[in-house]
Amino acid sequence: MSTTVAATTDEAVACVEDGSTVLVGGFGLAGMPFDLIDALIRQGAGDLTVVSNNAGNGDAGLAALLRAGRVRKVICSFPRQSDSYVFDDLYRAGRVELEVVPQGTLAERMRAAGAGIGAFYSPVGVGTPLAEGKETRKIGGRVHVLEFPVKGDVALISAHRADTMGNLVYRKTARNFGPVMATAATTVIAQVTEIVPAGGIDPETVVTPGIFVDRLVRAEARRLTVEGAR
């Protein structure tokens, strides 16, 4: 299957449906697909389950999607931080659900989805509320908890450069969850700052092969800070 190069971010996210599970790349602001999220807000899909490292920063990106009332549930590792006031307000008001997953477990659950693994055992979270109601098993003398894959209907990720075949190269920490999310979703949409002709990227530097990328769109790089008053 070939990668489609979309003319606009609005065109790129037009396929997202109500009730979708959306994997959103980013570690805080690093690697956040801001332009795709803004387009998704304009597109109007709602009742979404969002899977991301955290629950949004300030008023931009994922926080803006939450503020727009489009998210039913958040699955993340870090729901609370100094600038997560949008999520805090919604959660305290009972307007959004939350599932907390340890960061490594979250990454592995998505990797398992991409690798076709039905479930796996992990010692992380044993003896804490995160393991309540889950099957456990002693392996090698240590208790493990059974975890299931997290698969997305859509993944929104941000990369630095792509070729027209969809091969992606990331920039430094913006790499974070993008590569694993690209393997774990039915439809993968990537925003990049540059698109070069096929063959314009050294194959040795490709992180996400184009076979995983369904839609590609060029978007301007954005450097945002969320420090300061609410």
PDB file of C-alpha atoms in Angstrom:
ATOM      1  CA  MET A   1       0.000   0.000   0.000  1.00  0.00           C
ATOM      2  CA  SER A   2       1.405   3.387  -0.996  1.00  0.00           C
ATOM      3  CA  THR A   3       1.555   6.506   1.142  1.00  0.00           C
ATOM      4  CA  THR A   4      -0.751   9.376   0.210  1.00  0.00           C
ATOM      5  CA  VAL A   5       0.757  12.860   0.383  1.00  0.00           C
ATOM      6  CA  ALA A   6      -2.084  15.142   1.493  1.00  0.00           C
ATOM      7  CA  ALA A   7      -2.270  18.734   0.332  1.00  0.00           C
ATOM      8  CA  THR A   8      -3.443  20.001   3.745  1.00  0.00           C
ATOM      9  CA  THR A   9      -3.682  18.793   7.320  1.00  0.00           C
ATOM     10  CA  ASP A  10      -7.481  18.988   7.031  1.00  0.00           C
ATOM     11  CA  GLU A  11      -7.360  16.531   4.146  1.00  0.00           C
ATOM     12  CA  ALA A  12      -4.980  14.292   6.092  1.00  0.00           C
ATOM     13  CA  VAL A  13      -7.334  13.812   9.082  1.00  0.00           C
ATOM     14  CA  ALA A  14     -10.611  13.703   7.155  1.00  0.00           C
ATOM     15  CA  CYS A  15     -10.835   9.928   7.718  1.00  0.00           C
ATOM     16  CA  VAL A  16     -10.997  10.077  11.532  1.00  0.00           C
ATOM     17  CA  GLU A  17     -14.390   8.898  12.789  1.00  0.00           C
ATOM     18  CA  ASP A  18     -16.346   9.482  15.991  1.00  0.00           C
ATOM     19  CA  GLY A  19     -15.443   6.974  18.684  1.00  0.00           C
ATOM     20  CA  SER A  20     -11.951   6.307  17.319  1.00  0.00           C
ATOM     21  CA  THR A  21      -8.968   5.375  19.443  1.00  0.00           C
ATOM     22  CA  VAL A  22      -6.283   7.899  18.500  1.00  0.00           C
ATOM     23  CA  LEU A  23      -2.607   7.405  19.363  1.00  0.00           C
ATOM     24  CA  VAL A  24      -0.981  10.823  19.720  1.00  0.00           C
ATOM     25  CA  GLY A  25       2.793  11.083  19.633  1.00  0.00           C
ATOM     26  CA  GLY A  26       4.787  13.435  21.797  1.00  0.00           C
ATOM     27  CA  PHE A  27       6.697  13.606  25.051  1.00  0.00           C
ATOM     28  CA  GLY A  28       5.282  16.802  26.460  1.00  0.00           C
ATOM     29  CA  LEU A  29       5.735  19.257  23.609  1.00  0.00           C
ATOM     30  CA  ALA A  30       8.543  17.319  21.905  1.00  0.00           C
ATOM     31  CA  GLY A  31       7.181  15.513  18.878  1.00  0.00           C
ATOM     32  CA  MET A  32       3.598  16.651  19.411  1.00  0.00           C
ATOM     33  CA  PRO A  33       1.710  16.713  16.060  1.00  0.00           C
ATOM     34  CA  PHE A  34       0.218  20.153  16.707  1.00  0.00           C
ATOM     35  CA  ASP A  35      -0.997  20.832  13.177  1.00  0.00           C
ATOM     36  CA  LEU A  36      -2.729  17.475  12.848  1.00  0.00           C
ATOM     37  CA  ILE A  37      -4.462  17.990  16.199  1.00  0.00           C
ATOM     38  CA  ASP A  38      -5.618  21.459  15.183  1.00  0.00           C
ATOM     39  CA  ALA A  39      -7.012  19.956  11.973  1.00  0.00           C
ATOM     40  CA  LEU A  40      -8.751  17.211  13.949  1.00  0.00           C
ATOM     41  CA  ILE A  41     -10.457  19.861  16.083  1.00  0.00           C
ATOM     42  CA  ARG A  42     -11.706  21.554  12.937  1.00  0.00           C
ATOM     43  CA  GLN A  43     -12.762  18.202  11.483  1.00  0.00           C
ATOM     44  CA  GLY A  44     -15.110  17.596  14.392  1.00  0.00           C
ATOM     45  CA  ALA A  45     -14.643  13.925  15.325  1.00  0.00           C
ATOM     46  CA  GLY A  46     -15.667  13.304  18.926  1.00  0.00           C
ATOM     47  CA  ASP A  47     -16.089  10.647  21.615  1.00  0.00           C
ATOM     48  CA  LEU A  48     -12.402   9.849  21.120  1.00  0.00           C
ATOM     49  CA  THR A  49     -10.125   7.689  23.225  1.00  0.00           C
ATOM     50  CA  VAL A  50      -6.693   9.305  23.189  1.00  0.00           C
ATOM     51  CA  VAL A  51      -3.524   7.376  23.976  1.00  0.00           C
ATOM     52  CA  SER A  52      -0.498   9.542  24.713  1.00  0.00           C
ATOM     53  CA  ASN A  53       2.394   9.936  27.113  1.00  0.00           C
ATOM     54  CA  ASN A  54       0.630  12.663  29.088  1.00  0.00           C
ATOM     55  CA  ALA A  55      -2.699  14.482  29.189  1.00  0.00           C
ATOM     56  CA  GLY A  56      -1.768  17.724  27.491  1.00  0.00           C
ATOM     57  CA  ASN A  57       0.271  20.846  28.196  1.00  0.00           C
ATOM     58  CA  GLY A  58      -1.093  24.346  28.565  1.00  0.00           C
ATOM     59  CA  ASP A  59      -3.707  25.183  25.940  1.00  0.00           C
ATOM     60  CA  ALA A  60      -2.065  23.802  22.795  1.00  0.00           C
ATOM     61  CA  GLY A  61      -2.015  20.431  21.064  1.00  0.00           C
ATOM     62  CA  LEU A  62      -3.677  17.644  23.013  1.00  0.00           C
ATOM     63  CA  ALA A  63      -4.898  20.122  25.642  1.00  0.00           C
ATOM     64  CA  ALA A  64      -6.770  22.023  22.914  1.00  0.00           C
ATOM     65  CA  LEU A  65      -8.442  18.795  21.763  1.00  0.00           C
ATOM     66  CA  LEU A  66      -9.522  18.120  25.337  1.00  0.00           C
ATOM     67  CA  ARG A  67     -10.802  21.658  25.803  1.00  0.00           C
ATOM     68  CA  ALA A  68     -12.870  21.278  22.623  1.00  0.00           C
ATOM     69  CA  GLY A  69     -14.774  18.448  24.319  1.00  0.00           C
ATOM     70  CA  ARG A  70     -13.820  15.814  21.755  1.00  0.00           C
ATOM     71  CA  VAL A  71     -12.200  13.303  24.127  1.00  0.00           C
ATOM     72  CA  ARG A  72     -14.107  10.686  26.126  1.00  0.00           C
ATOM     73  CA  LYS A  73     -11.123   8.857  27.640  1.00  0.00           C
ATOM     74  CA  VAL A  74      -7.395   9.391  28.072  1.00  0.00           C
ATOM     75  CA  ILE A  75      -4.913   6.529  28.396  1.00  0.00           C
ATOM     76  CA  CYS A  76      -1.556   7.914  29.495  1.00  0.00           C
ATOM     77  CA  SER A  77       1.354   7.684  31.920  1.00  0.00           C
ATOM     78  CA  PHE A  78       1.500  11.228  33.300  1.00  0.00           C
ATOM     79  CA  PRO A  79      -1.961  12.802  33.646  1.00  0.00           C
ATOM     80  CA  ARG A  80      -0.903  15.510  36.104  1.00  0.00           C
ATOM     81  CA  GLN A  81       1.800  18.128  35.858  1.00  0.00           C
ATOM     82  CA  SER A  82       2.094  21.856  36.479  1.00  0.00           C
ATOM     83  CA  ASP A  83       0.452  22.831  33.174  1.00  0.00           C
ATOM     84  CA  SER A  84      -2.176  20.076  32.827  1.00  0.00           C
ATOM     85  CA  TYR A  85      -4.992  22.319  34.039  1.00  0.00           C
ATOM     86  CA  VAL A  86      -7.292  21.586  31.082  1.00  0.00           C
ATOM     87  CA  PHE A  87      -7.294  17.871  31.810  1.00  0.00           C
ATOM     88  CA  ASP A  88      -7.454  18.460  35.578  1.00  0.00           C
ATOM     89  CA  ASP A  89     -10.609  20.538  35.260  1.00  0.00           C
ATOM     90  CA  LEU A  90     -12.310  18.066  32.923  1.00  0.00           C
ATOM     91  CA  TYR A  91     -11.406  15.040  35.039  1.00  0.00           C
ATOM     92  CA  ARG A  92     -12.539  16.627  38.296  1.00  0.00           C
ATOM     93  CA  ALA A  93     -15.826  17.544  36.612  1.00  0.00           C
ATOM     94  CA  GLY A  94     -16.315  13.944  35.483  1.00  0.00           C
ATOM     95  CA  ARG A  95     -16.209  14.890  31.820  1.00  0.00           C
ATOM     96  CA  VAL A  96     -13.302  12.636  30.818  1.00  0.00           C
ATOM     97  CA  GLU A  97     -12.229   9.133  31.852  1.00  0.00           C
ATOM     98  CA  LEU A  98      -8.652   8.191  32.722  1.00  0.00           C
ATOM     99  CA  GLU A  99      -6.594   5.008  32.532  1.00  0.00           C
ATOM    100  CA  VAL A 100      -3.086   5.362  33.938  1.00  0.00           C
ATOM    101  CA  VAL A 101      -0.441   3.040  32.475  1.00  0.00           C
ATOM    102  CA  PRO A 102       3.257   3.007  33.464  1.00  0.00           C
ATOM    103  CA  GLN A 103       5.315   4.547  30.679  1.00  0.00           C
ATOM    104  CA  GLY A 104       7.309   1.463  29.720  1.00  0.00           C
ATOM    105  CA  THR A 105       4.188  -0.681  29.864  1.00  0.00           C
ATOM    106  CA  LEU A 106       2.334   1.778  27.638  1.00  0.00           C
ATOM    107  CA  ALA A 107       5.099   1.638  25.034  1.00  0.00           C
ATOM    108  CA  GLU A 108       5.214  -2.156  25.225  1.00  0.00           C
ATOM    109  CA  ARG A 109       1.438  -2.491  24.920  1.00  0.00           C
ATOM    110  CA  MET A 110       1.578  -0.532  21.667  1.00  0.00           C
ATOM    111  CA  ARG A 111       4.614  -2.455  20.475  1.00  0.00           C
ATOM    112  CA  ALA A 112       2.726  -5.685  21.196  1.00  0.00           C
ATOM    113  CA  ALA A 113      -0.164  -4.464  19.064  1.00  0.00           C
ATOM    114  CA  GLY A 114       2.189  -3.781  16.181  1.00  0.00           C
ATOM    115  CA  ALA A 115       3.941  -7.130  16.570  1.00  0.00           C
ATOM    116  CA  GLY A 116       0.722  -9.146  16.753  1.00  0.00           C
ATOM    117  CA  ILE A 117       1.343 -10.295  20.325  1.00  0.00           C
ATOM    118  CA  GLY A 118      -1.880 -11.255  22.102  1.00  0.00           C
ATOM    119  CA  ALA A 119      -0.754 -10.336  25.625  1.00  0.00           C
ATOM    120  CA  PHE A 120       2.346 -10.296  27.803  1.00  0.00           C
ATOM    121  CA  TYR A 121       3.322 -10.478  31.467  1.00  0.00           C
ATOM    122  CA  SER A 122       5.153  -7.648  33.223  1.00  0.00           C
ATOM    123  CA  PRO A 123       6.265  -7.152  36.846  1.00  0.00           C
ATOM    124  CA  VAL A 124       5.568  -3.416  36.654  1.00  0.00           C
ATOM    125  CA  GLY A 125       2.676  -2.277  38.835  1.00  0.00           C
ATOM    126  CA  VAL A 126       2.355  -5.458  40.888  1.00  0.00           C
ATOM    127  CA  GLY A 127       1.013  -4.679  44.363  1.00  0.00           C
ATOM    128  CA  THR A 128      -0.334  -1.271  43.324  1.00  0.00           C
ATOM    129  CA  PRO A 129      -3.830  -0.093  42.317  1.00  0.00           C
ATOM    130  CA  LEU A 130      -2.672  -0.310  38.666  1.00  0.00           C
ATOM    131  CA  ALA A 131      -2.740  -4.116  38.938  1.00  0.00           C
ATOM    132  CA  GLU A 132      -6.161  -4.419  40.561  1.00  0.00           C
ATOM    133  CA  GLY A 133      -8.469  -6.822  38.721  1.00  0.00           C
ATOM    134  CA  LYS A 134      -5.722  -8.080  36.422  1.00  0.00           C
ATOM    135  CA  GLU A 135      -4.533 -11.648  36.084  1.00  0.00           C
ATOM    136  CA  THR A 136      -1.182 -12.366  37.758  1.00  0.00           C
ATOM    137  CA  ARG A 137       1.331 -15.150  37.428  1.00  0.00           C
ATOM    138  CA  LYS A 138       4.598 -15.971  39.175  1.00  0.00           C
ATOM    139  CA  ILE A 139       7.440 -16.224  36.665  1.00  0.00           C
ATOM    140  CA  GLY A 140      10.996 -16.908  37.783  1.00  0.00           C
ATOM    141  CA  GLY A 141       9.970 -16.394  41.370  1.00  0.00           C
ATOM    142  CA  ARG A 142       8.520 -12.938  40.698  1.00  0.00           C
ATOM    143  CA  VAL A 143       4.873 -11.955  40.347  1.00  0.00           C
ATOM    144  CA  HIS A 144       3.872 -10.527  36.977  1.00  0.00           C
ATOM    145  CA  VAL A 145       0.649  -8.935  35.784  1.00  0.00           C
ATOM    146  CA  LEU A 146      -0.996  -9.696  32.444  1.00  0.00           C
ATOM    147  CA  GLU A 147      -1.160  -6.752  30.048  1.00  0.00           C
ATOM    148  CA  PHE A 148      -2.975  -6.506  26.714  1.00  0.00           C
ATOM    149  CA  PRO A 149      -2.025  -4.619  23.535  1.00  0.00           C
ATOM    150  CA  VAL A 150      -3.183  -1.073  22.862  1.00  0.00           C
ATOM    151  CA  LYS A 151      -4.162  -0.699  19.226  1.00  0.00           C
ATOM    152  CA  GLY A 152      -5.246   2.547  17.606  1.00  0.00           C
ATOM    153  CA  ASP A 153      -7.707   3.205  14.851  1.00  0.00           C
ATOM    154  CA  VAL A 154      -5.540   6.203  13.978  1.00  0.00           C
ATOM    155  CA  ALA A 155      -2.070   7.411  14.952  1.00  0.00           C
ATOM    156  CA  LEU A 156      -1.128  11.086  14.693  1.00  0.00           C
ATOM    157  CA  ILE A 157       2.645  11.473  14.765  1.00  0.00           C
ATOM    158  CA  SER A 158       5.244  14.101  13.960  1.00  0.00           C
ATOM    159  CA  ALA A 159       8.561  13.479  12.220  1.00  0.00           C
ATOM    160  CA  HIS A 160      11.326  15.707  10.871  1.00  0.00           C
ATOM    161  CA  ARG A 161      11.699  14.532   7.283  1.00  0.00           C
ATOM    162  CA  ALA A 162       9.935  12.108   4.941  1.00  0.00           C
ATOM    163  CA  ASP A 163      10.254  10.978   1.373  1.00  0.00           C
ATOM    164  CA  THR A 164       7.286  10.552  -0.930  1.00  0.00           C
ATOM    165  CA  MET A 165       7.151   6.851  -0.085  1.00  0.00           C
ATOM    166  CA  GLY A 166       6.440   7.695   3.566  1.00  0.00           C
ATOM    167  CA  ASN A 167       9.798   6.764   5.088  1.00  0.00           C
ATOM    168  CA  LEU A 168      10.318   8.872   8.213  1.00  0.00           C
ATOM    169  CA  VAL A 169      13.303  10.380  10.011  1.00  0.00           C
ATOM    170  CA  TYR A 170      12.823  12.005  13.414  1.00  0.00           C
ATOM    171  CA  ARG A 171      14.739  14.749  15.168  1.00  0.00           C
ATOM    172  CA  LYS A 172      16.274  14.026  18.573  1.00  0.00           C
ATOM    173  CA  THR A 173      13.744  13.609  21.424  1.00  0.00           C
ATOM    174  CA  ALA A 174      10.851  14.252  19.035  1.00  0.00           C
ATOM    175  CA  ARG A 175      11.317  10.595  18.111  1.00  0.00           C
ATOM    176  CA  ASN A 176       9.799   9.346  21.430  1.00  0.00           C
ATOM    177  CA  PHE A 177       6.537   7.419  20.833  1.00  0.00           C
ATOM    178  CA  GLY A 178       6.166   8.014  17.084  1.00  0.00           C
ATOM    179  CA  PRO A 179       7.915   4.857  15.847  1.00  0.00           C
ATOM    180  CA  VAL A 180       6.001   2.448  18.075  1.00  0.00           C
ATOM    181  CA  MET A 181       2.669   4.186  17.456  1.00  0.00           C
ATOM    182  CA  ALA A 182       3.232   3.912  13.717  1.00  0.00           C
ATOM    183  CA  THR A 183       3.189   0.114  14.038  1.00  0.00           C
ATOM    184  CA  ALA A 184       0.142  -0.017  16.296  1.00  0.00           C
ATOM    185  CA  ALA A 185      -2.587   1.816  14.363  1.00  0.00           C
ATOM    186  CA  THR A 186      -4.777   0.920  11.427  1.00  0.00           C
ATOM    187  CA  THR A 187      -4.257   4.346   9.832  1.00  0.00           C
ATOM    188  CA  VAL A 188      -1.063   6.316  10.444  1.00  0.00           C
ATOM    189  CA  ILE A 189      -0.954  10.031   9.656  1.00  0.00           C
ATOM    190  CA  ALA A 190       2.373  11.841   9.889  1.00  0.00           C
ATOM    191  CA  GLN A 191       3.184  15.525   9.738  1.00  0.00           C
ATOM    192  CA  VAL A 192       6.727  16.465   8.733  1.00  0.00           C
ATOM    193  CA  THR A 193       8.652  19.662   8.115  1.00  0.00           C
ATOM    194  CA  GLU A 194      10.139  18.460   4.829  1.00  0.00           C
ATOM    195  CA  ILE A 195       9.177  15.990   2.095  1.00  0.00           C
ATOM    196  CA  VAL A 196      11.892  14.901  -0.320  1.00  0.00           C
ATOM    197  CA  PRO A 197      11.706  12.694  -3.437  1.00  0.00           C
ATOM    198  CA  ALA A 198      11.913   8.921  -3.098  1.00  0.00           C
ATOM    199  CA  GLY A 199      15.549   8.004  -2.586  1.00  0.00           C
ATOM    200  CA  GLY A 200      16.298  11.338  -0.943  1.00  0.00           C
ATOM    201  CA  ILE A 201      16.764   9.756   2.488  1.00  0.00           C
ATOM    202  CA  ASP A 202      19.646   7.427   3.300  1.00  0.00           C
ATOM    203  CA  PRO A 203      17.945   4.060   4.018  1.00  0.00           C
ATOM    204  CA  GLU A 204      20.267   3.581   6.996  1.00  0.00           C
ATOM    205  CA  THR A 205      18.705   6.606   8.729  1.00  0.00           C
ATOM    206  CA  VAL A 206      15.043   5.630   8.234  1.00  0.00           C
ATOM    207  CA  VAL A 207      13.336   4.989  11.571  1.00  0.00           C
ATOM    208  CA  THR A 208       9.748   4.366  10.451  1.00  0.00           C
ATOM    209  CA  PRO A 209       9.498   2.587   7.084  1.00  0.00           C
ATOM    210  CA  GLY A 210       6.917   3.952   4.685  1.00  0.00           C
ATOM    211  CA  ILE A 211       4.949   0.693   4.764  1.00  0.00           C
ATOM    212  CA  PHE A 212       3.560   1.855   8.118  1.00  0.00           C
ATOM    213  CA  VAL A 213       2.575   5.380   6.994  1.00  0.00           C
ATOM    214  CA  ASP A 214      -0.760   5.888   5.242  1.00  0.00           C
ATOM    215  CA  ARG A 215      -0.973   9.674   4.994  1.00  0.00           C
ATOM    216  CA  LEU A 216       1.716  12.310   4.979  1.00  0.00           C
ATOM    217  CA  VAL A 217       1.488  16.085   5.111  1.00  0.00           C
ATOM    218  CA  ARG A 218       3.976  18.906   5.338  1.00  0.00           C
ATOM    219  CA  ALA A 219       3.547  21.279   8.271  1.00  0.00           C
ATOM    220  CA  GLU A 220       5.691  24.083   9.628  1.00  0.00           C
ATOM    221  CA  ALA A 221       7.846  23.328  12.645  1.00  0.00           C
ATOM    222  CA  ARG A 222       6.431  24.883  15.811  1.00  0.00           C
ATOM    223  CA  ARG A 223       8.368  25.688  18.951  1.00  0.00           C
ATOM    224  CA  LEU A 224       5.925  26.291  21.751  1.00  0.00           C
ATOM    225  CA  THR A 225       6.326  26.974  25.440  1.00  0.00           C
ATOM    226  CA  VAL A 226       3.567  26.716  27.976  1.00  0.00           C
ATOM    227  CA  GLU A 227       5.223  28.465  30.911  1.00  0.00           C
ATOM    228  CA  GLY A 228       3.473  31.281  32.661  1.00  0.00           C
ATOM    229  CA  ALA A 229      -0.014  32.081  33.820  1.00  0.00           C
ATOM    230  CA  ARG A 230      -3.064  30.085  32.951  1.00  0.00           C
TER     231      ARG A 230
END
